[in-house]
XYZ file of C-alpha atoms in Angstrom:
517
model
C 171.850 -102.360 129.803
C 168.817 -104.134 128.645
C 166.343 -105.512 130.957
C 165.410 -109.235 130.660
C 161.491 -108.264 131.787
C 159.387 -107.976 129.037
C 158.152 -104.479 128.029
C 154.542 -103.252 128.925
C 152.947 -102.702 125.326
C 150.573 -99.914 124.696
C 146.913 -100.318 125.450
C 145.156 -101.507 121.858
C 143.395 -98.935 119.923
C 139.623 -99.153 119.663
C 137.808 -98.643 116.263
C 136.474 -94.990 116.702
C 140.011 -93.989 117.967
C 141.436 -95.122 114.569
C 138.320 -93.587 112.778
C 139.083 -90.248 114.642
C 142.868 -90.287 113.513
C 141.942 -90.860 110.104
C 139.201 -88.113 110.092
C 141.559 -85.709 111.521
C 143.797 -86.394 108.351
C 141.072 -85.206 105.791
C 141.234 -81.562 105.236
C 138.015 -81.228 103.071
C 134.840 -81.276 105.368
C 132.685 -82.706 102.869
C 134.974 -85.768 102.290
C 135.443 -86.020 106.048
C 131.699 -86.185 106.430
C 131.505 -88.770 103.621
C 133.902 -90.993 105.375
C 132.341 -90.693 108.685
C 129.130 -91.699 107.218
C 130.737 -94.524 105.605
C 132.672 -96.144 108.514
C 129.673 -95.681 110.758
C 127.340 -97.491 108.356
C 130.006 -100.459 108.100
C 130.518 -100.459 112.094
C 126.621 -100.778 112.424
C 126.644 -104.041 110.539
C 129.098 -105.668 113.028
C 127.656 -107.393 116.422
C 130.372 -105.656 118.232
C 129.289 -102.640 120.518
C 130.857 -99.318 119.381
C 132.452 -98.661 122.819
C 133.989 -102.261 123.331
C 138.092 -102.218 122.892
C 138.711 -104.643 119.955
C 141.744 -105.794 118.113
C 142.070 -103.564 115.051
C 143.620 -106.599 113.203
C 140.228 -108.357 113.562
C 138.298 -105.448 111.627
C 140.305 -102.603 109.940
C 143.511 -101.584 110.657
C 144.724 -97.886 110.237
C 146.695 -98.827 107.074
C 143.732 -100.583 105.598
C 141.257 -97.881 106.377
C 143.943 -95.380 104.904
C 144.434 -97.373 101.863
C 140.978 -97.612 101.127
C 140.478 -93.862 101.762
C 143.222 -93.061 99.293
C 141.848 -95.477 96.676
C 138.544 -93.902 97.129
C 140.083 -90.524 96.637
C 142.056 -91.701 93.451
C 139.104 -93.439 92.168
C 136.706 -89.958 92.629
C 139.472 -87.870 90.819
C 139.951 -90.201 87.949
C 136.127 -90.430 87.600
C 136.148 -86.515 87.841
C 138.799 -86.284 85.159
C 137.276 -88.615 83.152
C 133.799 -86.764 83.003
C 135.444 -83.594 82.378
C 137.314 -84.963 79.410
C 133.904 -86.331 78.085
C 132.304 -82.701 78.757
C 134.962 -80.935 76.772
C 134.957 -83.409 73.945
C 131.036 -83.177 73.587
C 131.059 -79.239 73.764
C 133.656 -79.204 70.808
C 131.729 -81.524 68.893
C 128.194 -79.959 69.352
C 129.467 -76.435 69.112
C 130.144 -76.735 65.422
C 126.683 -77.670 64.643
C 124.318 -75.167 63.475
C 121.421 -76.422 65.442
C 123.331 -76.122 68.582
C 124.722 -72.500 67.627
C 121.218 -71.278 66.899
C 119.258 -73.465 69.534
C 117.693 -70.539 71.004
C 116.486 -68.919 67.994
C 114.869 -72.383 66.588
C 113.195 -72.789 70.255
C 111.539 -69.383 69.879
C 110.609 -69.808 66.474
C 108.798 -73.069 67.294
C 106.883 -71.260 70.380
C 105.840 -68.497 68.159
C 104.359 -70.957 65.289
C 102.882 -73.118 68.287
C 100.955 -69.975 69.639
C 99.902 -68.792 66.049
C 98.427 -72.023 65.385
C 96.512 -72.119 68.634
C 95.034 -68.649 67.885
C 93.740 -69.722 64.585
C 92.341 -72.697 65.795
C 90.625 -70.778 68.662
C 89.226 -68.310 66.035
C 87.883 -70.824 64.059
C 86.120 -72.512 66.837
C 84.737 -69.042 67.823
C 83.270 -68.946 64.243
C 81.878 -72.277 64.246
C 80.347 -71.463 67.515
C 78.847 -68.216 66.559
C 77.445 -69.565 63.515
C 75.882 -72.702 65.307
C 74.074 -70.690 68.241
C 72.277 -68.081 66.171
C 68.619 -69.174 65.878
C 65.316 -67.572 66.724
C 64.770 -69.569 70.071
C 65.143 -68.417 73.294
C 65.186 -64.867 74.936
C 67.694 -61.890 73.666
C 69.801 -62.362 76.754
C 70.502 -65.941 75.841
C 71.701 -65.123 72.305
C 75.045 -63.994 70.939
C 73.295 -61.377 68.644
C 75.001 -59.709 65.750
C 73.861 -58.092 62.601
C 75.100 -57.338 59.348
C 74.051 -54.346 56.905
C 72.380 -56.372 53.952
C 69.487 -57.421 56.227
C 68.023 -56.019 59.157
C 67.710 -59.267 61.056
C 69.718 -61.559 63.141
C 71.988 -63.583 60.947
C 75.185 -65.142 59.912
C 77.830 -63.249 57.984
C 79.471 -64.734 55.036
C 82.779 -62.438 54.161
C 83.917 -64.633 51.249
C 80.323 -64.196 49.548
C 80.592 -60.275 50.350
C 83.907 -60.199 48.478
C 82.617 -62.044 45.685
C 79.672 -59.938 45.225
C 82.067 -56.756 45.075
C 84.510 -58.280 42.802
C 81.466 -59.337 40.428
C 80.355 -55.549 40.576
C 77.223 -56.299 42.224
C 75.439 -53.804 44.202
C 75.464 -54.831 48.228
C 72.520 -53.527 49.903
C 69.129 -52.009 48.686
C 69.040 -48.528 47.226
C 72.595 -47.654 49.091
C 76.096 -47.677 48.213
C 77.545 -49.233 51.564
C 80.540 -48.228 53.324
C 83.136 -50.734 53.607
C 82.928 -51.181 57.518
C 79.154 -51.993 57.327
C 80.150 -55.386 55.726
C 81.450 -56.183 59.332
C 79.299 -57.432 62.078
C 78.721 -55.814 65.565
C 77.303 -57.801 68.149
C 76.699 -57.432 71.973
C 79.452 -58.558 74.144
C 78.008 -58.177 77.747
C 74.646 -57.114 79.078
C 73.819 -56.258 82.565
C 70.888 -54.470 84.041
C 72.492 -50.928 83.387
C 74.905 -51.330 80.623
C 75.189 -52.838 77.111
C 78.710 -53.256 75.501
C 79.213 -53.913 72.096
C 82.188 -55.293 69.940
C 82.926 -52.098 68.287
C 83.623 -50.283 71.765
C 80.369 -48.717 72.165
C 78.817 -48.742 75.820
C 75.064 -47.850 76.254
C 73.867 -46.755 79.669
C 70.458 -48.202 80.005
C 69.593 -46.975 83.585
C 67.155 -44.023 82.386
C 65.213 -45.842 79.594
C 61.643 -45.487 79.368
C 58.709 -46.682 77.303
C 56.625 -44.709 74.938
C 54.168 -45.048 72.240
C 54.536 -47.817 69.205
C 55.915 -46.699 66.133
C 53.116 -45.825 63.634
C 53.180 -43.737 60.672
C 52.826 -43.882 56.741
C 55.225 -43.839 53.819
C 54.351 -41.673 50.881
C 55.468 -42.928 47.649
C 57.636 -40.491 45.337
C 55.501 -39.985 42.143
C 53.046 -37.693 40.596
C 52.398 -34.439 42.503
C 48.688 -35.194 41.409
C 48.663 -38.509 43.594
C 45.265 -38.308 45.647
C 45.742 -39.212 49.324
C 42.864 -41.475 49.412
C 45.073 -44.100 47.468
C 46.917 -44.381 50.525
C 43.807 -45.423 52.774
C 44.291 -49.114 51.780
C 47.996 -49.313 52.960
C 48.893 -50.086 56.528
C 50.873 -47.885 58.851
C 54.683 -48.868 58.984
C 56.642 -49.386 62.169
C 60.200 -49.981 61.108
C 63.275 -47.618 61.451
C 63.791 -45.741 58.417
C 66.504 -43.486 59.398
C 68.158 -41.449 61.995
C 67.907 -37.971 62.889
C 70.644 -36.169 64.711
C 70.011 -33.237 67.375
C 71.881 -30.887 69.538
C 70.346 -30.174 72.873
C 70.884 -26.342 72.504
C 70.825 -26.098 76.532
C 72.946 -24.147 78.764
C 76.518 -25.758 79.186
C 79.566 -25.098 81.155
C 83.118 -24.570 80.057
C 84.643 -28.016 79.207
C 87.332 -27.889 81.713
C 88.595 -30.146 84.443
C 87.682 -27.752 87.287
C 84.146 -27.656 85.900
C 83.562 -31.550 85.967
C 81.284 -31.597 88.775
C 79.172 -29.069 87.481
C 78.928 -30.504 83.869
C 77.966 -34.106 85.366
C 75.290 -32.536 87.692
C 73.589 -30.570 84.844
C 74.009 -33.713 82.334
C 71.977 -35.831 84.905
C 69.316 -33.277 85.597
C 68.838 -32.869 81.458
C 68.554 -36.718 81.138
C 65.918 -36.719 83.692
C 64.159 -33.946 82.002
C 64.564 -35.672 78.565
C 63.081 -39.000 79.764
C 60.257 -37.541 81.280
C 59.393 -35.492 77.933
C 60.464 -38.612 75.968
C 62.408 -36.539 73.671
C 65.069 -38.859 72.240
C 65.902 -42.316 71.652
C 69.634 -41.735 72.595
C 71.415 -39.072 74.619
C 75.350 -38.535 74.236
C 76.413 -36.503 77.355
C 79.663 -34.037 77.175
C 81.899 -36.803 78.150
C 80.828 -39.080 74.986
C 78.867 -41.316 77.576
C 75.802 -42.890 75.430
C 72.211 -43.069 77.274
C 69.127 -45.071 75.874
C 66.156 -43.023 77.015
C 63.338 -44.134 74.802
C 63.469 -47.861 73.628
C 64.112 -48.598 70.019
C 60.877 -50.060 69.516
C 58.948 -47.025 70.439
C 58.483 -43.552 68.975
C 60.055 -40.438 70.569
C 59.062 -36.916 70.388
C 62.128 -35.467 68.636
C 61.464 -34.637 65.057
C 58.336 -32.359 65.422
C 56.925 -31.205 62.212
C 59.631 -32.587 59.578
C 60.055 -33.706 55.945
C 62.680 -36.168 54.455
C 62.986 -38.630 51.472
C 64.955 -41.325 50.101
C 64.794 -42.894 46.612
C 61.432 -44.534 47.235
C 59.429 -42.783 50.038
C 58.461 -39.669 51.631
C 58.346 -39.369 55.436
C 56.419 -36.842 57.199
C 56.583 -37.831 60.839
C 60.134 -38.413 61.986
C 59.112 -38.957 65.419
C 57.816 -42.294 64.527
C 60.048 -43.079 61.288
C 63.499 -42.168 62.496
C 65.579 -42.868 65.469
C 66.565 -39.651 67.584
C 70.317 -39.151 68.700
C 70.862 -35.889 70.668
C 74.277 -34.605 71.469
C 74.778 -32.333 74.662
C 75.858 -29.003 73.386
C 74.968 -26.012 71.213
C 75.745 -24.282 67.941
C 73.941 -20.800 68.419
C 73.790 -18.374 70.959
C 71.305 -15.724 72.021
C 71.749 -12.389 70.636
C 71.847 -9.430 72.996
C 69.768 -6.744 71.504
C 69.065 -4.298 74.287
C 71.663 -1.717 72.883
C 70.411 -1.963 69.702
C 68.264 0.705 67.656
C 64.398 -0.014 67.252
C 64.817 -0.576 63.576
C 67.769 -2.931 64.211
C 65.880 -5.193 66.489
C 62.990 -5.657 64.281
C 65.239 -6.907 61.328
C 67.794 -8.954 63.380
C 67.242 -12.582 64.318
C 67.695 -12.919 68.083
C 70.351 -15.891 67.635
C 73.683 -16.239 65.807
C 76.124 -19.006 65.016
C 78.878 -19.634 67.225
C 82.446 -19.403 66.147
C 82.981 -23.284 67.216
C 80.637 -25.970 67.994
C 80.671 -27.019 71.759
C 80.291 -30.795 70.509
C 83.757 -32.368 71.139
C 85.730 -35.402 69.999
C 84.424 -37.864 72.681
C 81.052 -37.121 71.654
C 81.573 -37.327 67.964
C 83.465 -40.737 68.400
C 80.353 -42.363 70.529
C 78.134 -40.870 68.018
C 79.673 -42.632 65.290
C 79.767 -46.004 67.089
C 76.265 -45.435 67.897
C 75.460 -44.866 64.229
C 77.279 -47.811 63.153
C 75.265 -50.076 65.387
C 71.933 -48.688 64.393
C 72.685 -48.700 60.853
C 73.913 -52.168 60.501
C 71.113 -53.619 62.946
C 68.126 -51.863 61.341
C 69.384 -51.464 57.633
C 69.499 -47.818 57.733
C 70.322 -46.130 54.422
C 73.041 -43.424 54.502
C 70.536 -41.119 52.611
C 68.077 -41.193 55.769
C 70.866 -40.280 58.150
C 70.323 -36.388 58.525
C 70.867 -33.476 61.047
C 67.270 -32.209 62.284
C 67.705 -28.678 60.918
C 67.752 -30.199 57.179
C 64.229 -31.953 58.106
C 62.698 -29.777 60.242
C 59.687 -27.316 58.726
C 57.077 -25.217 59.779
C 54.068 -26.762 58.610
C 51.765 -23.598 58.826
C 54.075 -21.050 56.938
C 55.651 -23.786 54.678
C 59.223 -22.801 55.593
C 62.416 -24.851 56.131
C 64.745 -24.610 59.111
C 62.117 -24.454 61.817
C 64.560 -26.033 64.040
C 68.235 -25.116 63.433
C 70.260 -27.581 65.740
C 73.178 -29.082 63.731
C 72.811 -26.969 60.892
C 76.388 -26.636 60.199
C 79.840 -28.364 61.015
C 78.166 -31.855 61.137
C 81.130 -34.749 60.762
C 79.674 -36.405 57.856
C 83.055 -37.646 56.346
C 83.820 -39.258 59.959
C 80.631 -40.918 59.941
C 80.945 -41.997 56.195
C 77.681 -40.471 55.245
C 77.236 -38.025 52.078
C 77.324 -34.247 53.117
C 73.627 -33.450 53.447
C 74.331 -29.817 53.584
C 75.043 -29.749 49.795
C 72.142 -32.225 48.746
C 68.596 -31.397 47.739
C 66.242 -30.688 50.513
C 63.190 -33.104 50.081
C 61.036 -30.360 51.679
C 62.005 -28.040 48.722
C 61.714 -30.483 45.758
C 58.752 -32.577 46.890
C 56.579 -29.970 48.487
C 57.922 -26.593 47.366
C 58.749 -25.138 50.765
C 61.074 -21.803 50.956
C 62.635 -19.792 53.497
C 62.519 -16.138 54.727
C 64.775 -13.130 55.149
C 65.570 -14.173 58.924
C 66.968 -17.421 57.757
C 69.214 -15.735 55.165
C 70.375 -13.185 57.863
C 71.338 -15.952 60.236
C 73.381 -17.921 57.730
C 74.509 -15.265 54.947
C 77.103 -16.646 52.749
C 77.031 -19.833 54.663
C 73.612 -20.853 53.568
C 73.449 -24.620 52.621
C 74.817 -25.294 49.261
C 71.729 -27.982 48.789
C 68.978 -25.259 48.898
C 70.425 -23.652 45.544
C 70.678 -27.073 44.117
C 66.876 -27.652 45.360
C 66.001 -24.427 43.630
C 67.480 -25.414 40.328
C 65.805 -28.832 40.523
C 62.448 -27.035 41.234
C 62.738 -25.043 38.161
C 63.480 -28.042 35.828
C 60.632 -29.797 37.178
C 58.375 -26.853 36.497
C 59.771 -26.480 33.081
C 59.270 -30.097 32.503
C 55.475 -29.841 33.500
C 55.143 -26.813 31.288
C 54.140 -24.662 34.288
C 55.333 -21.374 35.771
C 57.570 -21.888 38.933
C 55.057 -20.120 41.298
C 52.245 -21.931 39.908
C 54.271 -25.311 40.298
C 55.404 -24.521 43.791
C 51.775 -23.851 44.762
C 50.928 -27.150 43.518
C 53.731 -28.718 45.519
C 52.551 -26.998 48.680
C 49.124 -28.253 48.228
C 50.249 -31.755 47.911
C 51.892 -31.371 51.172
C 49.000 -30.040 52.912
C 46.948 -33.055 51.569
C 49.342 -35.460 52.672
C 49.948 -33.873 56.143
C 46.159 -34.017 56.971
C 45.212 -36.913 55.387
C 47.845 -38.631 57.775
C 46.754 -36.612 60.829
C 42.955 -37.818 60.017
C 44.322 -41.516 59.651
C 45.803 -41.184 63.058
C 43.687 -38.869 65.114
C 41.909 -41.560 67.154
C 45.333 -43.006 68.304
C 47.103 -41.815 71.661
C 50.291 -41.174 69.664
C 48.953 -38.168 67.741
C 47.628 -36.497 70.917
C 51.040 -37.364 72.609
C 52.865 -36.094 69.621
C 50.923 -32.655 69.593
C 51.503 -32.266 73.192
C 55.000 -32.719 73.048
C 56.134 -30.650 69.910
C 57.534 -27.884 71.935
C 59.053 -29.980 74.659
C 62.400 -30.491 73.149
C 65.172 -28.341 74.594
C 66.128 -27.006 71.091
C 65.906 -23.666 69.122
C 62.486 -23.413 67.992
C 61.969 -19.923 66.773
C 64.685 -17.700 65.007
C 62.467 -14.695 64.346
C 62.754 -11.247 66.027
C 61.650 -10.876 69.396
């Protein structure tokens, strides 16, 4: 039975109830969040408070909101499908092109070419800057210094011109066939109060460097044996660096083993201090290959003693002043114990003998090569004047060769790109008629320098050319040496250098006497 009374309608739903129902029907939380943000933004634009009851018909009905939501979803889906189809079509189209297929290789090639071009440009700029800053103004510390072998002064380097000279067959450098490496340049990269670092890897420790006396010596021309010494009195003494004399300290050494590191370092330091006090060498290379400058380049050092050497033009009698002294810490000889030998054997046997293996190691040889390169390039030193001390040392009183025997065998001439001086004539023999005694022969035996025999043959030819017997010709050469030697001493007797030389002749730690005890 139907009641005639009107039914009570359910209370109207407000806006947020509708929104809540719709939000619950959306399973995707992202879409649900987007929906809530949108309806909140739209509702905020109305002037009705969010918690007032409103007629849904006046704003949005559930159906209207649902339809809009469905339309939004459909539109999004259609847009996604459309974008996906476009992406697939683009990839199909571009995957067949070579540029797309090899895009990674192309990009890498572009990067390599860019880096290489930048590097070449930077090298060109550095070359321009180096050339521009080389001048004679300012202090040494403010200059980028480098040297080429063709001139013993600061200069620019032109590799194109050098190659052209070689191609045209021209001789590069005076009185010397130069090695290829000397056509390069060596410059100082960094300099501090204690260390100099050069472009060829060389490092020179300058902590112990001391001053000495200025270089002051005479060059004797290679010509007639009858040359009177008085003809030299009109010439001024020289002060340039003419050569390099290599030494071994011939001092006591420890075994070169890791467990002896502290002892080796301690002994080397003590030796360096002693050599600085005596001003014995310009450079010292310790057992680990570290290079120390002891006496500054511009000054003489007491390393050569009485010595003779010659190149194509000049004869040098005072190598303390004319040559640089480089000393390797090590030894090539050992003392012979003759306590158990008979008295006759003691009289006829030298008190030293050659060691089977030199104590100079690879680190020292490498550092010595770097130092040699720098000095030769910097001072334009001929390879003819790079020689071990033993080959130049003489006894000025007895007129004998080999007074000092350090580095008298095994010097690495090939590694230093020098001619083997053991095989070449000795100027002390060919220019002044020096000889050797029985003790020298006993020390070396069959290992005697081949250059000695060569020198004797030249001496015979010279005597024959002069129509003189060999003994008479040798005596004539001996007198020439005495005349030159005494003349030089007389010219320099009033200078401090002669006194200091004489006082320090026996201060070097080297073998100074190989005669019997």
